[in-house]
Amino acid sequence: MAAVGLIGAVVGVIGWGGFNTVMEATNSLEFCISCHEMRSTVYEEYKKSIHYSNPAGVRAICSDCHVPKDWTHKIVRKIQATNELWHKVAGTIDTPEKFEAERLGLARHVWQTMKDSDSRECRNCHSFQAMDFTHQRPKAAEQMQKAATDGSTCIDCHKGIAHKLPDMSTGYKSLYEELATLGKSLAPKTGDTLYTLATKPFWLARPADADATSDGKLLAATPVAVLARDGDWLQIAVAGWQQEGAERMFYALQGKRIFAAALGPDAVEKVVRSKTMTDPDTDQVWSEGRLTAWVKSDGLVADRARLDAYGAEMYNASCGLCHSLPPTGHYLANQWIGNLNAMKRFIGLDDEQYRFLQKYLQMHAQDTGGRHE
């Protein structure tokens, strides 16, 4: 029996040693770049990063960032990695073109994993407690200390630290195209509530063609009620608030600088006002009004949830790369104007996209509660 026990122990030790040897081998840099999908893409990017070459001569390899060190999480990660074998066989990213097409989705998956673990693998080498803020650049020290206080995690601000950032615009541009396609197939009926996808001209009377001079413009994400349909034209009603002395603008909510429509002189005269009030905080006089107009039926969508998803994607893509995203409800609706304007030079949005993003943030601000009408 003693001999059997000894043999069992020896076999167990050998088996355990072999298992750990295989585990360590799959953590090596050589193993990670043994397939061309990694070797010719992310590995080449990694070689240009500070994790590969730096003044201290300390190199972090793939497994340092992507494989947990503790036993339980490591085994879970190894099991999850077997899914990658299927994609290798299927050729999901076996060409540069395929890889680029999937880069955004792949990056987001890794970012979310790191965020969910509180950047556990980053913290194997970096910790707020070990940082000497006096040896950091002043701006970096300020941001690091703020992150430590706020409970931010590494990946919130360091998404492009080792690999090329994906084109973040592909996500919201794709959603925009989906919304535009849905708009083309829309068959509006009387009583429907629709939303403008982008800035859209309107006319007080149905014009002979869309080239006629308009009487104003509806801003993106403005709700309109369908009153009647005449071929490709819709008679709609749009509601809003006007501030005394600035009646050329319809605002979505009283006291909030959320643009709903820009009115021409004739349109101002046609507004039917239902009530007037004085804001107790500012003494400004506001009137709620309604305007009937005609618009072309294109560029309108019925799905408010998808419109919000488009805004959320744009917010994440434009503002979530350099720092942790503040919740949309972190600021008041009017505060979002200045905060977003301060960051405008850092984001690559055209004017139309910028206006949409601002309105999305304002309609989900601290004092609007996500109200849309």
XYZ file of N, CA and C in Angstrom, residues 76-282:
621
model
N -10.375 30.547 -14.856
C -11.563 31.053 -15.557
C -11.158 31.690 -16.872
N -10.091 32.483 -16.849
C -9.630 33.153 -18.072
C -9.150 32.144 -19.109
N -8.459 31.101 -18.666
C -7.963 30.085 -19.609
C -9.128 29.348 -20.266
N -10.155 29.076 -19.490
C -11.332 28.405 -20.055
C -12.013 29.321 -21.076
N -12.135 30.594 -20.729
C -12.741 31.553 -21.653
C -11.936 31.640 -22.944
N -10.622 31.493 -22.824
C -9.746 31.635 -23.994
C -9.954 30.527 -25.011
N -10.560 29.402 -24.603
C -10.804 28.332 -25.576
C -11.750 28.798 -26.674
N -12.562 29.814 -26.380
C -13.451 30.374 -27.404
C -12.652 30.958 -28.563
N -11.436 31.410 -28.259
C -10.592 31.993 -29.296
C -10.115 30.938 -30.295
N -10.065 29.671 -29.853
C -9.676 28.593 -30.768
C -10.713 28.439 -31.878
N -11.989 28.578 -31.513
C -13.050 28.488 -32.515
C -12.902 29.600 -33.547
N -12.632 30.814 -33.081
C -12.496 31.933 -34.010
C -11.246 31.786 -34.879
N -10.224 31.121 -34.349
C -9.036 30.831 -35.159
C -9.405 29.898 -36.306
N -10.154 28.861 -35.995
C -10.590 27.901 -37.029
C -11.526 28.577 -38.024
N -12.421 29.419 -37.514
C -13.410 30.079 -38.376
C -12.801 31.207 -39.196
N -11.604 31.645 -38.836
C -10.959 32.732 -39.583
C -11.609 34.081 -39.362
N -12.105 34.315 -38.151
C -12.841 35.550 -37.860
C -12.011 36.798 -38.100
N -10.721 36.753 -37.742
C -9.848 37.929 -37.908
C -8.547 37.541 -38.605
N -8.625 36.653 -39.587
C -7.392 36.129 -40.194
C -6.810 37.012 -41.299
N -7.423 38.175 -41.552
C -6.832 39.142 -42.493
C -6.825 40.508 -41.818
N -5.930 41.401 -42.256
C -5.904 42.747 -41.670
C -7.255 43.449 -41.785
N -7.947 43.222 -42.885
C -9.242 43.867 -43.095
C -10.276 43.347 -42.082
N -10.287 42.039 -41.873
C -11.216 41.447 -40.913
C -10.892 41.931 -39.499
N -9.597 42.015 -39.205
C -9.205 42.446 -37.863
C -9.670 43.870 -37.602
N -9.463 44.758 -38.559
C -9.874 46.153 -38.373
C -11.387 46.275 -38.234
N -12.103 45.425 -38.959
C -13.559 45.457 -38.872
C -14.041 45.038 -37.483
N -13.263 44.188 -36.810
C -13.646 43.687 -35.492
C -12.944 44.421 -34.352
N -12.018 45.324 -34.683
C -11.168 45.934 -33.655
C -11.985 46.626 -32.560
N -12.986 47.385 -32.936
C -13.764 48.117 -31.946
C -14.454 47.161 -30.978
N -15.084 46.115 -31.510
C -15.760 45.151 -30.650
C -14.795 44.412 -29.742
N -13.634 44.024 -30.291
C -12.621 43.334 -29.490
C -12.105 44.229 -28.368
N -11.829 45.484 -28.716
C -11.305 46.422 -27.723
C -12.323 46.652 -26.615
N -13.565 46.826 -26.999
C -14.595 47.077 -25.994
C -14.749 45.892 -25.046
N -14.614 44.694 -25.581
C -14.720 43.505 -24.732
C -13.601 43.498 -23.690
N -12.383 43.795 -24.126
C -11.246 43.817 -23.199
C -11.403 44.951 -22.188
N -11.803 46.135 -22.664
C -11.982 47.271 -21.756
C -13.018 46.958 -20.682
N -14.121 46.331 -21.087
C -15.171 46.019 -20.126
C -14.691 44.983 -19.118
N -13.924 43.994 -19.597
C -13.374 42.987 -18.695
C -12.467 43.627 -17.657
N -11.623 44.544 -18.111
C -10.717 45.230 -17.187
C -11.493 46.105 -16.207
N -12.506 46.769 -16.695
C -13.308 47.622 -15.818
C -14.032 46.785 -14.768
N -14.577 45.649 -15.189
C -15.293 44.775 -14.271
C -14.389 44.240 -13.161
N -13.104 44.071 -13.475
C -12.160 43.546 -12.478
C -11.423 44.662 -11.740
N -11.861 45.922 -11.947
C -11.188 47.076 -11.356
C -9.728 47.123 -11.793
N -9.506 46.810 -13.070
C -8.158 46.824 -13.659
C -7.184 45.997 -12.819
N -7.615 44.817 -12.442
C -6.846 43.956 -11.547
C -5.423 43.694 -12.049
N -5.289 43.392 -13.333
C -3.961 43.079 -13.846
C -3.061 44.315 -13.889
N -3.633 45.475 -14.150
C -2.836 46.708 -14.117
C -2.259 46.923 -12.721
N -3.071 46.615 -11.709
C -2.695 46.886 -10.325
C -1.644 45.911 -9.801
N -1.327 44.863 -10.582
C -0.215 44.004 -10.191
C 1.099 44.779 -10.186
N 1.158 45.804 -11.048
C 2.380 46.619 -11.135
C 2.165 48.055 -10.666
N 0.953 48.549 -10.787
C 0.661 49.946 -10.460
C -0.367 50.016 -9.336
N -0.129 50.899 -8.400
C -1.127 51.127 -7.351
C -1.030 52.573 -6.905
N -2.162 53.132 -6.535
C -2.162 54.506 -6.049
C -1.297 54.644 -4.791
N -1.311 53.600 -3.961
C -0.582 53.667 -2.709
C 0.931 53.766 -2.925
N 1.408 53.200 -4.024
C 2.853 53.187 -4.273
C 3.331 54.363 -5.117
N 2.412 55.174 -5.579
C 2.790 56.292 -6.454
C 3.379 57.453 -5.664
N 4.458 58.001 -6.181
C 5.046 59.225 -5.640
C 4.586 60.369 -6.537
N 3.510 61.033 -6.140
C 2.905 62.053 -6.982
C 3.834 63.245 -7.221
N 4.811 63.437 -6.352
C 5.734 64.578 -6.520
C 6.660 64.380 -7.708
N 6.803 63.128 -8.172
C 7.660 62.856 -9.320
C 6.857 62.722 -10.612
N 5.574 62.976 -10.549
C 4.738 62.971 -11.748
C 4.562 64.400 -12.256
N 4.236 64.533 -13.530
C 3.908 65.851 -14.041
C 2.696 66.380 -13.289
N 2.650 67.681 -13.033
C 1.554 68.233 -12.215
C 0.169 67.807 -12.662
N -0.087 67.840 -13.985
C -1.408 67.470 -14.489
C -1.687 65.993 -14.231
N -0.656 65.158 -14.448
C -0.828 63.722 -14.217
C -1.089 63.436 -12.747
N -0.331 64.108 -11.874
C -0.521 63.908 -10.436
C -1.929 64.305 -10.011
N -2.405 65.414 -10.573
C -3.755 65.873 -10.253
C -4.803 64.852 -10.671
N -4.657 64.331 -11.891
C -5.619 63.365 -12.407
C -5.560 62.047 -11.641
N -4.347 61.606 -11.306
C -4.200 60.347 -10.575
C -4.830 60.441 -9.189
N -4.592 61.536 -8.500
C -5.151 61.705 -7.159
C -6.677 61.835 -7.209
N -7.170 62.483 -8.248
C -8.615 62.587 -8.421
C -9.215 61.204 -8.679
N -8.533 60.404 -9.518
C -9.014 59.059 -9.822
C -9.042 58.203 -8.561
N -8.016 58.348 -7.720
C -7.959 57.580 -6.481
C -9.115 57.956 -5.563
N -9.414 59.247 -5.518
C -10.504 59.729 -4.662
C -11.864 59.309 -5.201
N -12.022 59.395 -6.538
C -13.313 59.101 -7.162
C -13.578 57.612 -7.326
N -12.544 56.798 -7.151
C -12.718 55.361 -7.344
C -12.662 54.942 -8.801
N -12.033 55.764 -9.632
C -11.888 55.400 -11.047
C -10.905 54.245 -11.180
N -11.013 53.533 -12.288
C -10.114 52.413 -12.518
C -9.208 52.704 -13.711
N -8.072 52.032 -13.787
C -7.019 52.364 -14.751
C -7.526 52.478 -16.190
N -8.338 51.505 -16.590
C -8.750 51.446 -17.989
C -9.682 52.587 -18.368
N -10.240 53.286 -17.389
C -11.087 54.435 -17.694
C -10.318 55.482 -18.497
N -9.034 55.655 -18.182
C -8.254 56.733 -18.791
C -7.111 56.246 -19.679
N -6.813 54.950 -19.663
C -5.609 54.463 -20.357
C -5.936 53.411 -21.406
N -6.964 53.658 -22.188
C -7.398 52.658 -23.166
C -6.389 52.449 -24.301
N -5.623 53.465 -24.637
C -4.696 53.319 -25.760
C -3.257 53.139 -25.331
N -3.037 52.567 -24.157
C -1.700 52.509 -23.581
C -0.786 51.521 -24.290
N -1.331 50.469 -24.867
C -0.474 49.441 -25.468
C -0.805 49.130 -26.926
N -2.013 49.471 -27.344
C -2.433 49.142 -28.710
C -3.122 50.331 -29.361
N -3.149 50.312 -30.658
C -3.800 51.391 -31.416
C -5.281 51.437 -31.067
N -5.758 52.636 -30.846
C -7.178 52.792 -30.546
C -8.021 52.504 -31.793
N -9.150 51.861 -31.637
C -10.036 51.648 -32.788
C -10.690 52.953 -33.190
N -11.264 52.954 -34.366
C -12.042 54.109 -34.815
C -13.369 54.075 -34.072
N -13.463 54.886 -33.014
C -14.646 54.859 -32.163
C -15.894 55.378 -32.874
N -15.697 56.123 -33.938
C -16.853 56.703 -34.624
C -17.670 55.660 -35.382
N -17.070 54.500 -35.655
C -17.803 53.502 -36.448
C -19.078 53.056 -35.741
N -19.057 53.035 -34.411
C -20.227 52.587 -33.667
C -21.414 53.510 -33.836
N -21.211 54.811 -33.563
C -22.367 55.718 -33.657
C -22.719 56.032 -35.107
N -21.749 55.985 -36.004
C -22.077 56.189 -37.414
C -22.937 55.051 -37.937
N -22.645 53.846 -37.481
C -23.454 52.694 -37.885
C -24.879 52.828 -37.359
N -25.013 53.283 -36.100
C -26.343 53.488 -35.540
C -27.104 54.574 -36.288
N -26.390 55.610 -36.703
C -27.035 56.684 -37.473
C -27.578 56.130 -38.793
N -26.774 55.322 -39.474
C -27.219 54.745 -40.741
C -28.439 53.846 -40.536
N -28.449 53.109 -39.433
C -29.609 52.264 -39.140
C -30.860 53.113 -38.945
N -30.705 54.215 -38.208
C -31.844 55.102 -37.973
C -32.320 55.738 -39.278
N -31.363 56.139 -40.113
C -31.731 56.746 -41.398
C -32.480 55.751 -42.277
N -32.042 54.499 -42.252
C -32.715 53.454 -43.028
C -34.125 53.209 -42.497
N -34.262 53.176 -41.178
C -35.594 53.009 -40.584
C -36.513 54.167 -40.967
N -35.929 55.369 -41.014
C -36.708 56.542 -41.380
C -37.254 56.469 -42.795
N -36.478 55.883 -43.691
C -36.909 55.781 -45.089
C -38.087 54.826 -45.250
N -38.156 53.838 -44.372
C -39.244 52.855 -44.479
C -40.439 53.214 -43.594
N -40.370 54.371 -42.961
C -41.430 54.792 -42.048
C -42.699 55.153 -42.816
N -43.828 54.755 -42.287
C -45.131 55.114 -42.869
C -45.934 55.855 -41.804
N -45.677 57.155 -41.636
C -46.306 57.911 -40.530
C -47.825 57.960 -40.665
N -48.482 57.932 -39.506
C -49.934 58.037 -39.454
C -50.303 59.204 -38.547
N -51.493 59.723 -38.757
C -51.992 60.798 -37.904
C -51.991 60.344 -36.441
N -51.432 61.170 -35.587
C -51.360 60.846 -34.171
C -50.015 60.298 -33.738
N -49.162 59.918 -34.695
C -47.834 59.400 -34.360
C -46.954 60.512 -33.776
N -46.083 60.128 -32.864
C -45.033 61.027 -32.392
C -43.722 60.578 -33.023
N -43.101 61.477 -33.759
C -41.842 61.180 -34.435
C -40.757 62.115 -33.922
N -39.510 61.788 -34.248
C -38.369 62.578 -33.782
C -37.450 62.889 -34.960
N -36.948 64.090 -34.983
C -36.028 64.482 -36.046
C -34.667 63.841 -35.807
N -34.096 63.297 -36.856
C -32.778 62.663 -36.748
C -31.665 63.700 -36.861
N -31.928 64.770 -37.570
C -30.962 65.853 -37.744
C -31.741 67.150 -37.931
N -31.031 68.264 -38.062
C -31.681 69.552 -38.284
C -32.542 69.484 -39.543
N -33.776 69.980 -39.443
C -34.741 69.784 -40.525
C -35.555 71.059 -40.734
N -35.648 71.570 -41.982
C -36.438 72.784 -42.228
C -37.935 72.516 -42.151
N -38.687 73.552 -41.816
C -40.146 73.438 -41.828
C -40.752 74.664 -42.500
N -41.995 74.509 -42.947
C -42.730 75.580 -43.619
C -44.100 75.728 -42.958
N -44.579 76.951 -42.877
C -45.893 77.190 -42.283
C -47.004 76.680 -43.180
N -46.817 76.788 -44.486
C -47.770 76.259 -45.467
C -47.029 75.263 -46.347
N -47.745 74.260 -46.812
C -47.092 73.247 -47.635
C -46.553 73.892 -48.894
N -45.224 73.860 -49.125
C -44.640 74.494 -50.308
C -44.769 73.606 -51.539
N -44.543 74.201 -52.677
C -44.596 73.422 -53.918
C -43.432 72.433 -53.977
N -42.285 72.803 -53.412
C -41.133 71.895 -53.365
C -40.258 72.269 -52.173
N -39.329 71.382 -51.861
C -38.489 71.556 -50.675
C -37.409 72.609 -50.857
N -37.299 73.189 -52.063
C -36.303 74.232 -52.297
C -36.812 75.619 -51.892
N -38.082 75.707 -51.580
C -38.645 76.990 -51.165
C -38.014 77.423 -49.844
N -37.930 78.722 -49.641
C -37.344 79.250 -48.408
C -38.169 78.794 -47.211
N -37.499 78.211 -46.231
C -38.210 77.662 -45.072
C -38.555 78.763 -44.068
N -39.434 78.421 -43.147
C -39.846 79.362 -42.094
C -39.152 79.081 -40.769
N -38.227 78.147 -40.785
C -37.484 77.823 -39.578
C -36.906 76.431 -39.666
N -36.281 76.004 -38.568
C -35.647 74.689 -38.542
C -35.964 73.975 -37.236
N -36.228 72.684 -37.372
C -36.342 71.822 -36.209
C -34.959 71.269 -35.915
N -34.532 71.309 -34.664
C -33.246 70.742 -34.299
C -33.373 69.236 -34.098
N -32.253 68.541 -34.115
C -32.258 67.084 -33.976
C -32.894 66.651 -32.659
N -33.509 65.473 -32.684
C -34.131 64.849 -31.509
C -35.295 65.656 -30.957
N -35.941 66.427 -31.818
C -37.125 67.180 -31.405
C -38.382 66.363 -31.714
N -39.260 66.148 -30.744
C -40.486 65.392 -31.001
C -41.519 66.233 -31.741
N -42.206 65.613 -32.683
C -43.286 66.286 -33.404
C -44.486 65.344 -33.454
N -45.669 65.912 -33.435
C -46.906 65.126 -33.537
C -47.432 65.237 -34.958
N -47.720 64.102 -35.581
C -48.229 64.089 -36.952
C -49.716 64.428 -36.952
N -50.072 65.479 -37.704
C -51.465 65.914 -37.800
C -52.128 65.429 -39.084
N -51.364 65.399 -40.162
C -51.923 64.984 -41.454
C -50.775 64.602 -42.378
N -51.119 63.890 -43.449
C -50.121 63.487 -44.432
C -50.625 63.814 -45.823
N -49.709 64.330 -46.649
C -50.030 64.647 -48.028
C -48.854 64.208 -48.892
N -48.908 62.964 -49.350
C -47.803 62.421 -50.124
C -46.542 62.337 -49.279
N -45.469 62.989 -49.735
C -44.206 62.988 -48.998
C -44.130 64.086 -47.949
N -45.244 64.776 -47.735
C -45.250 65.875 -46.786
C -46.089 65.530 -45.567
N -45.653 66.030 -44.422
C -46.391 65.825 -43.181
C -46.722 67.173 -42.552
N -47.964 67.295 -42.114
C -48.301 68.441 -41.279
C -48.060 68.017 -39.834
N -47.272 68.790 -39.125
C -46.880 68.402 -37.772
C -47.130 69.542 -36.784
N -47.154 69.183 -35.523
C -47.220 70.172 -34.449
C -45.984 69.993 -33.588
N -45.332 71.088 -33.271
C -44.165 71.050 -32.403
C -44.409 71.978 -31.221
N -44.096 71.522 -30.029
C -44.315 72.317 -28.818
C -42.974 72.735 -28.232
N -42.990 73.834 -27.512
C -41.765 74.303 -26.890
C -42.005 75.496 -25.995
N -40.923 75.975 -25.409
C -40.979 77.138 -24.530
C -40.178 78.283 -25.137
N -40.717 79.483 -25.026
C -40.035 80.685 -25.511
C -39.721 81.601 -24.336
N -38.522 82.174 -24.377
C -38.157 83.143 -23.352
C -38.476 84.543 -23.859
N -39.039 85.363 -23.013
C -39.362 86.738 -23.400
C -38.096 87.456 -23.858
N -38.176 88.041 -25.064
C -37.016 88.720 -25.640
C -36.186 87.828 -26.540
N -36.472 86.525 -26.526
C -35.742 85.576 -27.382
C -36.730 84.597 -28.005
N -37.809 85.154 -28.561
C -38.903 84.319 -29.065
C -38.546 83.550 -30.333
N -37.405 83.821 -30.920
C -37.025 83.112 -32.157
C -36.582 81.669 -31.880
N -36.456 81.312 -30.613
C -36.013 79.961 -30.277
C -37.068 79.231 -29.452
N -37.361 78.002 -29.844
C -38.189 77.098 -29.059
C -37.241 76.238 -28.224
N -37.449 76.211 -26.898
C -36.661 75.351 -26.027
C -37.502 74.150 -25.610
N -36.836 73.027 -25.382
C -37.565 71.798 -25.065
C -38.256 71.869 -23.711
N -37.623 72.533 -22.745
C -38.167 72.615 -21.400
C -38.013 74.030 -20.872
N -38.898 74.423 -19.995
C -38.851 75.767 -19.433
C -37.570 75.958 -18.622
N -36.861 77.062 -18.912
C -35.662 77.398 -18.166
C -34.428 76.625 -18.558
N -34.543 75.694 -19.510
C -33.409 74.873 -19.931
C -33.010 75.252 -21.360
N -31.738 75.497 -21.580
C -31.259 75.893 -22.909
C -31.087 74.671 -23.808
N -32.181 73.971 -23.973
C -32.196 72.776 -24.819
C -32.949 73.132 -26.090
N -32.235 73.279 -27.183
C -32.820 73.806 -28.407
C -33.738 72.784 -29.078
N -34.964 73.223 -29.349
C -35.936 72.368 -30.034
C -36.170 72.841 -31.472
N -36.288 74.154 -31.668
C -36.535 74.685 -33.017
C -36.110 76.142 -33.082
N -35.630 76.539 -34.271
C -35.317 77.945 -34.543
C -36.421 78.483 -35.438
N -37.063 79.548 -35.017
C -38.235 80.071 -35.713
C -37.901 81.330 -36.502
N -38.400 81.377 -37.724
C -38.305 82.595 -38.503
C -39.333 83.610 -38.009
N -39.253 84.877 -38.469
C -40.177 85.930 -38.000
C -41.643 85.565 -38.178
N -41.990 84.990 -39.336
C -43.390 84.621 -39.565
C -43.837 83.499 -38.626
N -42.922 82.576 -38.357
C -43.265 81.457 -37.480
C -43.515 81.936 -36.055
N -42.740 82.923 -35.622
C -42.939 83.476 -34.273
C -44.355 83.989 -34.104
N -44.869 84.615 -35.154
C -46.224 85.181 -35.098
C -47.296 84.100 -35.076
N -46.966 82.911 -35.537
C -47.966 81.835 -35.624
C -47.990 80.930 -34.393
N -47.105 81.172 -33.452
C -47.077 80.336 -32.250
C -48.332 80.582 -31.415
N -48.983 79.511 -31.032
C -50.158 79.596 -30.166
C -49.693 79.322 -28.737
N -49.768 80.332 -27.891
C -49.269 80.195 -26.525
C -50.377 79.712 -25.594
N -50.016 78.792 -24.709
C -51.010 78.222 -23.794
C -50.881 78.769 -22.384
N -49.656 79.082 -21.967
C -49.489 79.651 -20.632
C -48.177 80.423 -20.543
N -48.119 81.340 -19.598
C -46.932 82.159 -19.360
C -46.607 82.117 -17.872
N -45.312 82.076 -17.575
C -44.896 82.027 -16.184
C -43.603 82.802 -15.995
N -43.341 83.209 -14.772
C -42.093 83.879 -14.430
C -41.250 82.924 -13.594
N -40.041 82.670 -14.055
C -39.137 81.774 -13.342
C -38.734 82.424 -12.025
N -39.007 81.789 -10.896
C -38.704 82.410 -9.601
C -37.214 82.572 -9.336
N -36.383 81.779 -10.005
C -34.941 81.849 -9.771
C -34.266 82.942 -10.599
N -34.827 83.239 -11.785
C -34.161 84.184 -12.687
C -35.015 85.399 -13.018
